[in-house]
Coordinates of C-alpha atoms in Angstrom, one line a residue:
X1 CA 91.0 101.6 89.0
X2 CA 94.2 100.2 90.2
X3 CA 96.8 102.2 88.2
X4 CA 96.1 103.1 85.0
X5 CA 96.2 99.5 83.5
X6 CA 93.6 99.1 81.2
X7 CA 90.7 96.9 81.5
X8 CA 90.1 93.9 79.7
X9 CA 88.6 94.5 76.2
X10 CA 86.5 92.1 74.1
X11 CA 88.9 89.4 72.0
X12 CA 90.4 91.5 69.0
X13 CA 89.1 91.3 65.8
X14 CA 91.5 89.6 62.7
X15 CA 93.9 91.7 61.7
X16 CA 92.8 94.6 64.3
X17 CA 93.7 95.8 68.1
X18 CA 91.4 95.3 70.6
X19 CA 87.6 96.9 70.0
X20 CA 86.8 99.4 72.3
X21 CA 82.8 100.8 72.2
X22 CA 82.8 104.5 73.0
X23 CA 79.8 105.8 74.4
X24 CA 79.5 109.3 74.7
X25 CA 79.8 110.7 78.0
X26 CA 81.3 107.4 79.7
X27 CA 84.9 107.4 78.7
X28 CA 87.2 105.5 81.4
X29 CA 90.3 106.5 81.9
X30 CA 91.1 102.8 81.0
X31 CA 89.6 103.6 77.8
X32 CA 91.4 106.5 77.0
X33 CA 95.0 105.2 78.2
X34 CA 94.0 102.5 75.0
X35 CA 93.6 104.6 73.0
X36 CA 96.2 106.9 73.9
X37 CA 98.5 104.0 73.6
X38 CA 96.8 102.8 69.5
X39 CA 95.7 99.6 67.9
X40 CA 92.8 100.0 69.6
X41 CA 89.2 99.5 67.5
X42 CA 86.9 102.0 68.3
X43 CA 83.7 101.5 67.4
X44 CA 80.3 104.2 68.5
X45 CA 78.0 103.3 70.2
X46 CA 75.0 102.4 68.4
X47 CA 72.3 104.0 70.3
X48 CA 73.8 107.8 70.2
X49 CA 73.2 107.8 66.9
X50 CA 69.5 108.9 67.0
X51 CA 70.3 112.0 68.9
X52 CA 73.3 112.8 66.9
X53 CA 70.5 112.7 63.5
X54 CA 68.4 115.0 65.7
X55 CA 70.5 117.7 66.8
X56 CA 72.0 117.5 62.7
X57 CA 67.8 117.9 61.6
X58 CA 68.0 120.7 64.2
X59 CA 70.9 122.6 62.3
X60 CA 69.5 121.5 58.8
X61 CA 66.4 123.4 59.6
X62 CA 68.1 126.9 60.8
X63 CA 70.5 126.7 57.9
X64 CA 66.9 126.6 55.6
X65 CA 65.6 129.8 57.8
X66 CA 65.3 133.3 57.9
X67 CA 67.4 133.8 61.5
X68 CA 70.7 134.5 62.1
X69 CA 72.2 131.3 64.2
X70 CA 76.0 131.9 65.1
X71 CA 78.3 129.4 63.4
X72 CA 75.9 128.6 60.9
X73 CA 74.9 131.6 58.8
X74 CA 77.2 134.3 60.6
X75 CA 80.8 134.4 60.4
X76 CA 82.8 134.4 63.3
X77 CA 84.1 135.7 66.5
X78 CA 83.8 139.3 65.6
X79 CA 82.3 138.9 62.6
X80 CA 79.6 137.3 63.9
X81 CA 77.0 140.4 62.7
X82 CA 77.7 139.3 59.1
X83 CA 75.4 137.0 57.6
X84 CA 75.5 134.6 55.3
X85 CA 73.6 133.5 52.3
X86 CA 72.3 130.0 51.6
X87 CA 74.2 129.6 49.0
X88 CA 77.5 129.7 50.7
X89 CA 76.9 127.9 54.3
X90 CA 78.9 124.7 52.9
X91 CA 82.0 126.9 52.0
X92 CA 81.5 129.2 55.0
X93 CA 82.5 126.3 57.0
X94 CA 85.8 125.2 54.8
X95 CA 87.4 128.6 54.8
X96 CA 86.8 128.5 58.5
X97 CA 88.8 125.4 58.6
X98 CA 91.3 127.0 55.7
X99 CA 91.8 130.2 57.8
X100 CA 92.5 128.6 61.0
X101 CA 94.7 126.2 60.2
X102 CA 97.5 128.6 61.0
X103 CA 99.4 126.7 63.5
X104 CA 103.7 126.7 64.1
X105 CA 106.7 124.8 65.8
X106 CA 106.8 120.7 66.1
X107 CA 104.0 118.4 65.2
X108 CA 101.8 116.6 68.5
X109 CA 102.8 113.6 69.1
X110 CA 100.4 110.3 67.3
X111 CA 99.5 109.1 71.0
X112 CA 98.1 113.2 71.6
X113 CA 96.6 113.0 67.9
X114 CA 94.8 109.9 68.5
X115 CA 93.4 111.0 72.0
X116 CA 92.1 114.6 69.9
X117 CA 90.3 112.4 67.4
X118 CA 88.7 110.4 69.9
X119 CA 87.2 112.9 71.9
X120 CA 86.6 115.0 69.5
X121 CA 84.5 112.0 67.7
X122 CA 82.9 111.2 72.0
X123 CA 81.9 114.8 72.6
X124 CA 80.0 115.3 68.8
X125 CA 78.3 112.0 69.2
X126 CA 76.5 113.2 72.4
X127 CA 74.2 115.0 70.2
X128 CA 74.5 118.5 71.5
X129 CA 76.8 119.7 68.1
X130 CA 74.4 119.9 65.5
X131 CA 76.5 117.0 62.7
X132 CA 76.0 114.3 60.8
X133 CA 76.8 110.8 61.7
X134 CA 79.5 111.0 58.7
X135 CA 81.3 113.4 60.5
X136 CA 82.0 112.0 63.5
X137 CA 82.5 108.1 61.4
X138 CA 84.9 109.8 59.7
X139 CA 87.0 111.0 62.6
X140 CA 86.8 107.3 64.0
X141 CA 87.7 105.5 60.7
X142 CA 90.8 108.0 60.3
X143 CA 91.9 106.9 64.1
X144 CA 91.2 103.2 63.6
X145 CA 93.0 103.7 60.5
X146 CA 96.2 104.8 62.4
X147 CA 96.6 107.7 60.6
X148 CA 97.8 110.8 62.3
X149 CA 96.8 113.9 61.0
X150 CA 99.7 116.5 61.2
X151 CA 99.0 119.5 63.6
X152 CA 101.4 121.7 64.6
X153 CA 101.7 122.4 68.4
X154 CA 101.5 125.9 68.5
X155 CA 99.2 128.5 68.1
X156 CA 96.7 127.7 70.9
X157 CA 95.3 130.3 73.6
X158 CA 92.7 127.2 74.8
X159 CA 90.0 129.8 74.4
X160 CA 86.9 129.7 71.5
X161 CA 88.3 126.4 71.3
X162 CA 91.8 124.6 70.3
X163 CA 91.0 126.3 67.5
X164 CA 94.1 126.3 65.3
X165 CA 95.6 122.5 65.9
X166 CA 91.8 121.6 65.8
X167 CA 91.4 123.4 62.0
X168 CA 94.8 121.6 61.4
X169 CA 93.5 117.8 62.1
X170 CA 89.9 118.6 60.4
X171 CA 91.9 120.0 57.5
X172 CA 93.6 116.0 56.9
X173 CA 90.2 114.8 57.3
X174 CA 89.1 116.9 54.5
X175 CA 91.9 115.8 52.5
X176 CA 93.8 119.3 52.1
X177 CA 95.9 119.1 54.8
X178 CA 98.9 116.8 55.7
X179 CA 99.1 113.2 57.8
X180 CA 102.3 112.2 59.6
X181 CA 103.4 108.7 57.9
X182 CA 106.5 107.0 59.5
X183 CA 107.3 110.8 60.8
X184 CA 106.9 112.2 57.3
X185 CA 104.6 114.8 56.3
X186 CA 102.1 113.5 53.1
X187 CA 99.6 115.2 51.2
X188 CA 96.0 114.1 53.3
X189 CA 94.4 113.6 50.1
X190 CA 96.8 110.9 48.9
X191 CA 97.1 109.0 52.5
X192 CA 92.7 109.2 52.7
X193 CA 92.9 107.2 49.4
X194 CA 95.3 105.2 50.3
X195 CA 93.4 104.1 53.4
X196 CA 90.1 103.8 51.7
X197 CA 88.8 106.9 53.8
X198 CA 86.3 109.4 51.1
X199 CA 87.7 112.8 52.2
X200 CA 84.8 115.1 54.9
X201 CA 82.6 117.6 53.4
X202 CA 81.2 120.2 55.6
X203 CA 77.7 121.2 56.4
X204 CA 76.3 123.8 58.1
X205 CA 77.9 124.5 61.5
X206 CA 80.0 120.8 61.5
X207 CA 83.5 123.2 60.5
X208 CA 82.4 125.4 63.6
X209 CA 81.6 122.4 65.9
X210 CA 84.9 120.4 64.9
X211 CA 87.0 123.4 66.1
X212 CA 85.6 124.4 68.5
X213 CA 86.8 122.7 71.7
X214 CA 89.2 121.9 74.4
X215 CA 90.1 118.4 72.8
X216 CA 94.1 119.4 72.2
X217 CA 94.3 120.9 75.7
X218 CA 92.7 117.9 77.2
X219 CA 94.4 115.4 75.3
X220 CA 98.4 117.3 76.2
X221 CA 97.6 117.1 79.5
X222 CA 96.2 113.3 79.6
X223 CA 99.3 112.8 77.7
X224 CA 101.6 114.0 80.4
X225 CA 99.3 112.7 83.2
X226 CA 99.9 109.2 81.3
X227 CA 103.4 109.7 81.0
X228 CA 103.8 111.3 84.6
X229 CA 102.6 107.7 86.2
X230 CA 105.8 105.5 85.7
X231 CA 108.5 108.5 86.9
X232 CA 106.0 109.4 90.5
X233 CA 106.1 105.2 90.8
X234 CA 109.8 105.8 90.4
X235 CA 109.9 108.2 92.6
X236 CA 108.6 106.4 95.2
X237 CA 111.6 103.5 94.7
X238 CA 114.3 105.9 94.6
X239 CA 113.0 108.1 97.6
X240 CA 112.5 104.6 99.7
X241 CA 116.5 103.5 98.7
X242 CA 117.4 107.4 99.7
X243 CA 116.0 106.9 102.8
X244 CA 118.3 103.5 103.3
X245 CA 121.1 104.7 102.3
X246 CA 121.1 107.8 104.4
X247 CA 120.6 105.1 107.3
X248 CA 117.3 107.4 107.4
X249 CA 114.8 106.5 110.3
X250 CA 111.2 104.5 109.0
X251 CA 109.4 106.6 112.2
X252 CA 108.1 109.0 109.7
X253 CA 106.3 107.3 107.9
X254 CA 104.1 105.3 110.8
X255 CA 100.5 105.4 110.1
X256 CA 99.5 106.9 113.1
X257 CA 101.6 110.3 112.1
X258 CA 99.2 110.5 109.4
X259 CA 96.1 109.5 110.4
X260 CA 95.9 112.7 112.3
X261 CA 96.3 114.8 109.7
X262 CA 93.9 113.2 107.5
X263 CA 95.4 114.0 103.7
X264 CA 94.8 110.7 101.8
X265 CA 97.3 111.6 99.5
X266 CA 100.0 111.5 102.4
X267 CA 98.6 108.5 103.9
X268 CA 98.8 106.5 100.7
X269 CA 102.6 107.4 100.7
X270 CA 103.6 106.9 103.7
X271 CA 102.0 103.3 103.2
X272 CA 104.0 102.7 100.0
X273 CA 107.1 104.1 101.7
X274 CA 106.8 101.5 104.9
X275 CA 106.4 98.8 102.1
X276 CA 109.1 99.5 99.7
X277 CA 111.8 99.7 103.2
X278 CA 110.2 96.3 104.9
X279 CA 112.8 93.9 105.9
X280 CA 115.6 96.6 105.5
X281 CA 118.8 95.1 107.1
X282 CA 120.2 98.2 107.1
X283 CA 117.5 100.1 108.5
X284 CA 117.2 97.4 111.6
X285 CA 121.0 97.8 112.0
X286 CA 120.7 101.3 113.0
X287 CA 117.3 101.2 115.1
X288 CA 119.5 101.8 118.5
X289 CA 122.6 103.7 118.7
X290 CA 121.7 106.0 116.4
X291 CA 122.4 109.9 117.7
X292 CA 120.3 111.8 115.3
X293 CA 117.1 112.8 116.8
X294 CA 115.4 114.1 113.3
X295 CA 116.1 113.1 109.6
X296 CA 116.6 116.0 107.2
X297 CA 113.2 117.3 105.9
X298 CA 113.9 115.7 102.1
X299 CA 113.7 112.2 104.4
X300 CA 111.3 113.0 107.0
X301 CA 108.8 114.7 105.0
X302 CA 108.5 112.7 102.1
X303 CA 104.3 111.6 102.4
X304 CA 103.7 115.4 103.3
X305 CA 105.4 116.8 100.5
X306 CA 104.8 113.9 97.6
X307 CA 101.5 112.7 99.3
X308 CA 100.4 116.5 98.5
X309 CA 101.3 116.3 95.1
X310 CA 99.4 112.7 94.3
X311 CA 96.5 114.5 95.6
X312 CA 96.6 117.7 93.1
X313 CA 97.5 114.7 90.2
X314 CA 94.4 112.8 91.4
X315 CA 92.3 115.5 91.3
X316 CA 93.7 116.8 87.5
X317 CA 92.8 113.1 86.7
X318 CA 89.1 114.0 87.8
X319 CA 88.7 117.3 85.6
X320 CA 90.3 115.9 82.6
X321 CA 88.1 113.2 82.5
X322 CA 85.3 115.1 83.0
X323 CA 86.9 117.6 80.5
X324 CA 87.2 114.6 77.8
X325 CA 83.4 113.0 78.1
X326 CA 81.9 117.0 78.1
X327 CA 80.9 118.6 75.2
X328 CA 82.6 121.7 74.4
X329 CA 82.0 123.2 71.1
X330 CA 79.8 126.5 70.2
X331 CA 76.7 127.5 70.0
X332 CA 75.0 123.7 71.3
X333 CA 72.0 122.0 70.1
X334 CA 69.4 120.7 72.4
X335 CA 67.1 119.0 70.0
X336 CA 64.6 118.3 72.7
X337 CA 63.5 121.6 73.7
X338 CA 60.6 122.2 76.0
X339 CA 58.9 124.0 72.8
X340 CA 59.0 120.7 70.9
X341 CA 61.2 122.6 68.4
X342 CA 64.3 122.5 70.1
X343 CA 66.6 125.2 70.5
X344 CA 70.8 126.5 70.2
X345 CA 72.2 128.3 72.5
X346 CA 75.8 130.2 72.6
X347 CA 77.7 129.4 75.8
X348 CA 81.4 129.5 76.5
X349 CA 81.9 125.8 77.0
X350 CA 85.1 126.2 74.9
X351 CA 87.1 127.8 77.5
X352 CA 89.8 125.5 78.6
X353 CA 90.1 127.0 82.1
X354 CA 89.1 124.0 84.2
X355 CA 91.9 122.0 81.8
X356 CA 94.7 125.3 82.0
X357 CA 94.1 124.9 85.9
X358 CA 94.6 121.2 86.5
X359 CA 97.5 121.6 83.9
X360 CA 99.1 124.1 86.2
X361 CA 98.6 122.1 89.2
X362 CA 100.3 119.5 87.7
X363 CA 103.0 121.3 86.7
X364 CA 103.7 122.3 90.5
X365 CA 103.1 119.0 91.7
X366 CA 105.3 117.6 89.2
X367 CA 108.1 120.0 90.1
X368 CA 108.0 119.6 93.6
X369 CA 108.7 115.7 93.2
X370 CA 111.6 116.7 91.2
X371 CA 112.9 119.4 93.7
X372 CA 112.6 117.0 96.7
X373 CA 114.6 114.8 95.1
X374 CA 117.5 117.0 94.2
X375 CA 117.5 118.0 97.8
X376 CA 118.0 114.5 98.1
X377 CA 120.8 114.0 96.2
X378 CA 122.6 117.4 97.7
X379 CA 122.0 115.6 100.9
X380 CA 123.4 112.2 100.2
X381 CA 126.8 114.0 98.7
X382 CA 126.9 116.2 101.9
X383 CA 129.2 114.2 104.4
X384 CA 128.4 116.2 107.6
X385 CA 124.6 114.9 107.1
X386 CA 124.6 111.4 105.5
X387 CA 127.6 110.4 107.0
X388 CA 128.7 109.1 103.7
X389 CA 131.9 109.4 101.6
X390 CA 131.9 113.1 100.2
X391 CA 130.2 113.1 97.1
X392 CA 129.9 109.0 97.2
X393 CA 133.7 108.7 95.9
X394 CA 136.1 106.6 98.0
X395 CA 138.9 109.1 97.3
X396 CA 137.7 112.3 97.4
X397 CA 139.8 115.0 96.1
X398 CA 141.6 112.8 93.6
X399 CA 138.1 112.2 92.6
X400 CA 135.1 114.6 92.3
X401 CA 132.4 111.7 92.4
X402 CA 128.3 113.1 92.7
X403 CA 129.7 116.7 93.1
X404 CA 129.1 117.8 89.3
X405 CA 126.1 115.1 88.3
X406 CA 124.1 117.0 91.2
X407 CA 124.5 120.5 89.9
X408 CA 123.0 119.0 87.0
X409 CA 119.9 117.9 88.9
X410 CA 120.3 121.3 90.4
X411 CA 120.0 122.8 86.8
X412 CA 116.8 121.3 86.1
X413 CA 115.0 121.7 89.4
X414 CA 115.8 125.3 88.9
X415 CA 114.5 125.4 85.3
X416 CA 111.0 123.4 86.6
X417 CA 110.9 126.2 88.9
X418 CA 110.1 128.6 85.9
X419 CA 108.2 126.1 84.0
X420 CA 106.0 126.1 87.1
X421 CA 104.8 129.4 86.6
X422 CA 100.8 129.0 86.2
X423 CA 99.8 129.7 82.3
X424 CA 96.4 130.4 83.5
X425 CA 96.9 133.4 85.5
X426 CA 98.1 135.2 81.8
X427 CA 95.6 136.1 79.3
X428 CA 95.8 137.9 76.0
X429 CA 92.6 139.2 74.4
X430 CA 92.3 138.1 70.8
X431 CA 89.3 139.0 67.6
X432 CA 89.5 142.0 68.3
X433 CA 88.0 142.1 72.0
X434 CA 85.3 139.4 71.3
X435 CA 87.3 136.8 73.2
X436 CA 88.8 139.0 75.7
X437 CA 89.5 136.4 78.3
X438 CA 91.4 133.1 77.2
X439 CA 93.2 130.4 79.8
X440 CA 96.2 129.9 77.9
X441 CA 95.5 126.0 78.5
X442 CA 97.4 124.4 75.5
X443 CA 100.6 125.7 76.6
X444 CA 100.0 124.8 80.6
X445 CA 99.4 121.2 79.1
X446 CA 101.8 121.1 76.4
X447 CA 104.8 122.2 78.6
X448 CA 104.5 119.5 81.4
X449 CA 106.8 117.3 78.9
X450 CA 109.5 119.3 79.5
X451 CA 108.9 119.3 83.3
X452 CA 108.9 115.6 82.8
X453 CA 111.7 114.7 81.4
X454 CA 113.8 117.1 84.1
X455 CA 112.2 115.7 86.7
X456 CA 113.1 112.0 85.0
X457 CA 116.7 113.0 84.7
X458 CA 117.0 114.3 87.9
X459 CA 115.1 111.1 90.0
X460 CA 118.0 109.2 86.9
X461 CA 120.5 111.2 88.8
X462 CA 119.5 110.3 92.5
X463 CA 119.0 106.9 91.6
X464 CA 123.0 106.4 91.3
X465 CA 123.3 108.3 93.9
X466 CA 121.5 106.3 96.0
X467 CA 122.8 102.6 94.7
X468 CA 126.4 104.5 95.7
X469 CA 125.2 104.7 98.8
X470 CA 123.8 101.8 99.8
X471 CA 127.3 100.0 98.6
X472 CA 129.2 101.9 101.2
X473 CA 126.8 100.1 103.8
X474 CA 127.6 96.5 102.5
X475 CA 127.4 93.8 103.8
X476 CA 124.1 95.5 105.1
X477 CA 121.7 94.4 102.8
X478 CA 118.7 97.4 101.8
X479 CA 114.7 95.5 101.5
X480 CA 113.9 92.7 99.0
X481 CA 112.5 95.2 96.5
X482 CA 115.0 97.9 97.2
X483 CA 117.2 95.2 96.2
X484 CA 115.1 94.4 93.0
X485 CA 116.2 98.0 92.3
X486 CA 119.4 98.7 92.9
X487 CA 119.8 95.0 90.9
X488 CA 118.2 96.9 88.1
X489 CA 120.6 100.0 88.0
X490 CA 123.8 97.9 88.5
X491 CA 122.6 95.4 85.0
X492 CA 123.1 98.7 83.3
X493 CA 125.7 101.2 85.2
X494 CA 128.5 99.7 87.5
X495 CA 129.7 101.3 90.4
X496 CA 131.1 105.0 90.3
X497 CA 134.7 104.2 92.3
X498 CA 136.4 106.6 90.4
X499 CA 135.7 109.4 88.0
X500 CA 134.8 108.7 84.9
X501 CA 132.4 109.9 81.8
X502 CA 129.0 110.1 83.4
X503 CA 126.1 111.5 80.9
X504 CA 125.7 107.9 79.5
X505 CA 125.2 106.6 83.0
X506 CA 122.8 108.9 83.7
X507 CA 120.7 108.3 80.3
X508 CA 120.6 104.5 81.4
X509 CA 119.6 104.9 84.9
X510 CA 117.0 107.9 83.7
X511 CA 115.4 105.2 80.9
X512 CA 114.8 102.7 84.4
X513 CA 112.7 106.0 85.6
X514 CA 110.7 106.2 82.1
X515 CA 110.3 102.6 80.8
X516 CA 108.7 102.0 83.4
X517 CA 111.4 99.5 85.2
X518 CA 111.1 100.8 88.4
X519 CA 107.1 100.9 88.0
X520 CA 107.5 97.1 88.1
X521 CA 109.0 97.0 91.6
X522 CA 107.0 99.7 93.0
X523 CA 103.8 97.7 91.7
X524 CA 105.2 93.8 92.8
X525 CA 104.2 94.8 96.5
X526 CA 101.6 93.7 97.4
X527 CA 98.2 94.9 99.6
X528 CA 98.6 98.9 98.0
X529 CA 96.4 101.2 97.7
X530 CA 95.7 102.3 93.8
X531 CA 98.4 104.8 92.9
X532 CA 95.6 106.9 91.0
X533 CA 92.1 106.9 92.5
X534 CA 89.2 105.2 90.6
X535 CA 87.6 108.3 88.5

């Protein structure tokens, strides 16, 4: 895929977004940025449905038996050795859903919601979960609906499942929880009517199967892998205008450097790097005469140390979408058993380590584009290497210029430093020693928005920086889309020639990094390769 644009969907229907057919197992990353991104349509495909009628027939019948079956006569986790009676298999599964719905702090986000309820609805629908086709049309007439079912964000370990802000989403579908309307908690029973949606009922094992799961894991870190795209694209641009006005050399980044070592990541961007400085009148200006040998590392050794983060992001991109197409609940159903009778089986597929360990490789990857760049900016306000006003003020002294904005910058790098720390290396055992290993993968996801945003405000940071820069070079002029750039920054921040109150410039130039502004410049040059990978 070239980005993460998505693809062209069939013409919308009246009144709807465009319709999207989800087939189990074949979610696109296209696909799941639609829906990510709502008014999207999703309709199932119709040709899961005989296996989803098999594996629930399956279930039906050892809910009618004399075995135990975990999740469906047993209770749970350690209480697994108490059975059941008939009777109560129906409100087994609701006070499963009742008792785990114990989550805490700020509610997801809709665009993390609508992701859950998707691939939650994709990974039943592949047949291997035991419920009924009303199950899973529920989940997807809530989401084409727009209704976003309120879970709080903590309460997570990403092991047996996301199990308590799964309970909390199924509990809205059930109609005793809460939905988020116009960033109000309501009473799920009132917005269900409302939307024409007849509250869920549970059967046997569909309470089980709906919470357990890696959907809320995988769906934070898409989130952030989403949101990660237009701030590395920025990165990119404000690295490239860095490198200009540092009067940095373009040798770096020649093709046969990096040939040799092979890493695609560090090809790629040393390609984008040679096309964002092309036509430079400033970097031509300085090709002879010129007496440094070597540009700072921050400079020199931008495709080695960002190319090695677009690798780890394009590899994340690979497990999560492996992670959002697999089927993940407990025990599975395989309806098509070599005994003709079929068979379920427990497993562990609802340990969230593959998702905890892409999450924490993102988080590194995403603080090292952040750290390079404030060693950018230290460099830029450093006289004795960018040869530069000190701290890009015309009058220093009388004026303190870049000297405080970049202990800001310095501030967050530092705190992305403890952010970094891997989530997946802790574990705390929970029911009582029957899950005694769990990857802590909610949290590695869920706190990558936080990296985010510092790493945002800090590339925010070095693009002023950067544009101050370049204007002590004038009437050298920087490369056509370098140009495009600073162009952007100056339509909302004038030049810094004297000290003045700073924070607001910093929000504008930071909302360039985010909106994706920037993104449009970076993706404008032509003959690229694909920032992400097709996965």
């Amino acid at each position: 895929m070239s980005s993460t644009h998505p693809s062209p969907q069939p013409s919308p229907r009246r009144g709807e977004g465009a319709v999207l057919t989800l087939t189990p197992g074949s979610l696109s990353l296209e696909q799941l940025l639609a829906i990510h991104a709502g008014g999207t349509h999703v309709e199932l495909d119709p040709a899961c449905r005989e296996g989803i009628r098999a594996s629930a027939a399956l279930v039906q019948r050892a809910a009618a038996g004399d075995a135990a079956v975990y999740g469906v006569n047993t209770g749970f986790g350690k209480l697994a050795n108490q059975r059941i009676g008939n009777a109560e298999l129906d409100l087994l599964q609701l006070n499963l859903i009742r008792s785990h719905s114990v989550g805490v702090g700020a509610p997801l986000q809709p665009p993390v919601v609508r992701l859950m309820l998707a691939m939650k609805a994709a990974s039943l629908a592949r047949g291997a979960s035991g419920v009924r086709e009303s199950v899973i049309d529920t989940l997807l007439a809530v989401l084409n609906a727009g209704l976003v079912p309120y879970v709080p964000s903590q309460g997570s370990v990403g092991a047996s499942g996301d199990l308590a802000p799964l309970s909390h989403m199924t509990l809205a579908l059930l109609g005793e929880g809460e939905f988020l309307v116009d960033g109000e908690r309501r009473a799920a029973a009132a917005v269900l009517q409302e939307a024409g949606i007849a509250p869920l009922t549970l059967a046997a094992k569909e309470g089980l199967a709906l919470i357990n799961g890696t959907q809320t894991s995988t769906a934070l870190a898409l989130h952030a892998f989403l949101a990660f795209e237009p701030v590395l694209e920025s990165a990119l641009v404000i690295g490239a205008l860095t490198v200009d006005a540092a009067r940095g050399s373009d040798g770096p980044f020649d093709p046969r450097i990096h040939a040799l070592r092979g890493q695609p990541g560090q090809i790629d961007v040393a390609q984008y790097y040679r096309a964002l400085l092309a036509g430079s009148e400033i970097r031509r200006s300085h090709l002879e005469g010129d007496d440094r040998v070597q540009d700072p590392y921050c400079l020199r050794c931008q495709p080695q140390v960002v190319g090695a983060c677009l690798d780890q992001l394009r590899h994340a991109a690979l497990v999560l979408l492996r992670e959002a197409n697999a089927v993940t609940d407990n025990p599975l159903v395989f309806a098509d058993g070599p005994d003709g009778e079929g068979s379920m089986i427990s497993g562990g597929n609802f340990h969230a380590e593959p998702v905890a360990l892409a999450a924490d490789a993102m988080a590194v990857a995403i603080a090292e584009v952040g750290a390079i760049a404030e060693r950018r900016i230290a460099m830029l306000i450093d006289a004795s290497v960018s040869r530069l006003p000190p701290f890009l003020t015309p009058d220093a002294g009388l004026n303190s210029g870049f000297m405080i904005a970049h202990v800001t910058a310095a501030s967050l790098a530092s705190e992305n430093k403890s952010l970094a720390h891997p989530a997946s290396v802790d574990s705390l055992p929970t029911s009582a020693n029957q899950e005694d290993h769990v990857s802590m993968a909610t949290f590695a996801a869920r706190r990558l928005q936080a990296m985010i945003d510092n790493t945002a405000h800090i590339l925010g940071i070095e693009l002023l920086a950067a544009a101050q820069g370049i204007e002590f070079l004038r009437p050298l002029a920087s490369s056509k889309a370098l140009e495009q750039a600073h162009a952007l920054l100056r339509a909302q921040c004038p030049t810094v020639d004297r000290d003045r109150y700073l924070a607001p410039d910093i929000e504008r130039a930071t909302a360039l990094v985010t909106d994706g502004a920037l993104s449009r410049v970076f993706r404008a040059l032509p003959g690229l390769p694909a920032l992400w990978i097709p996965v």
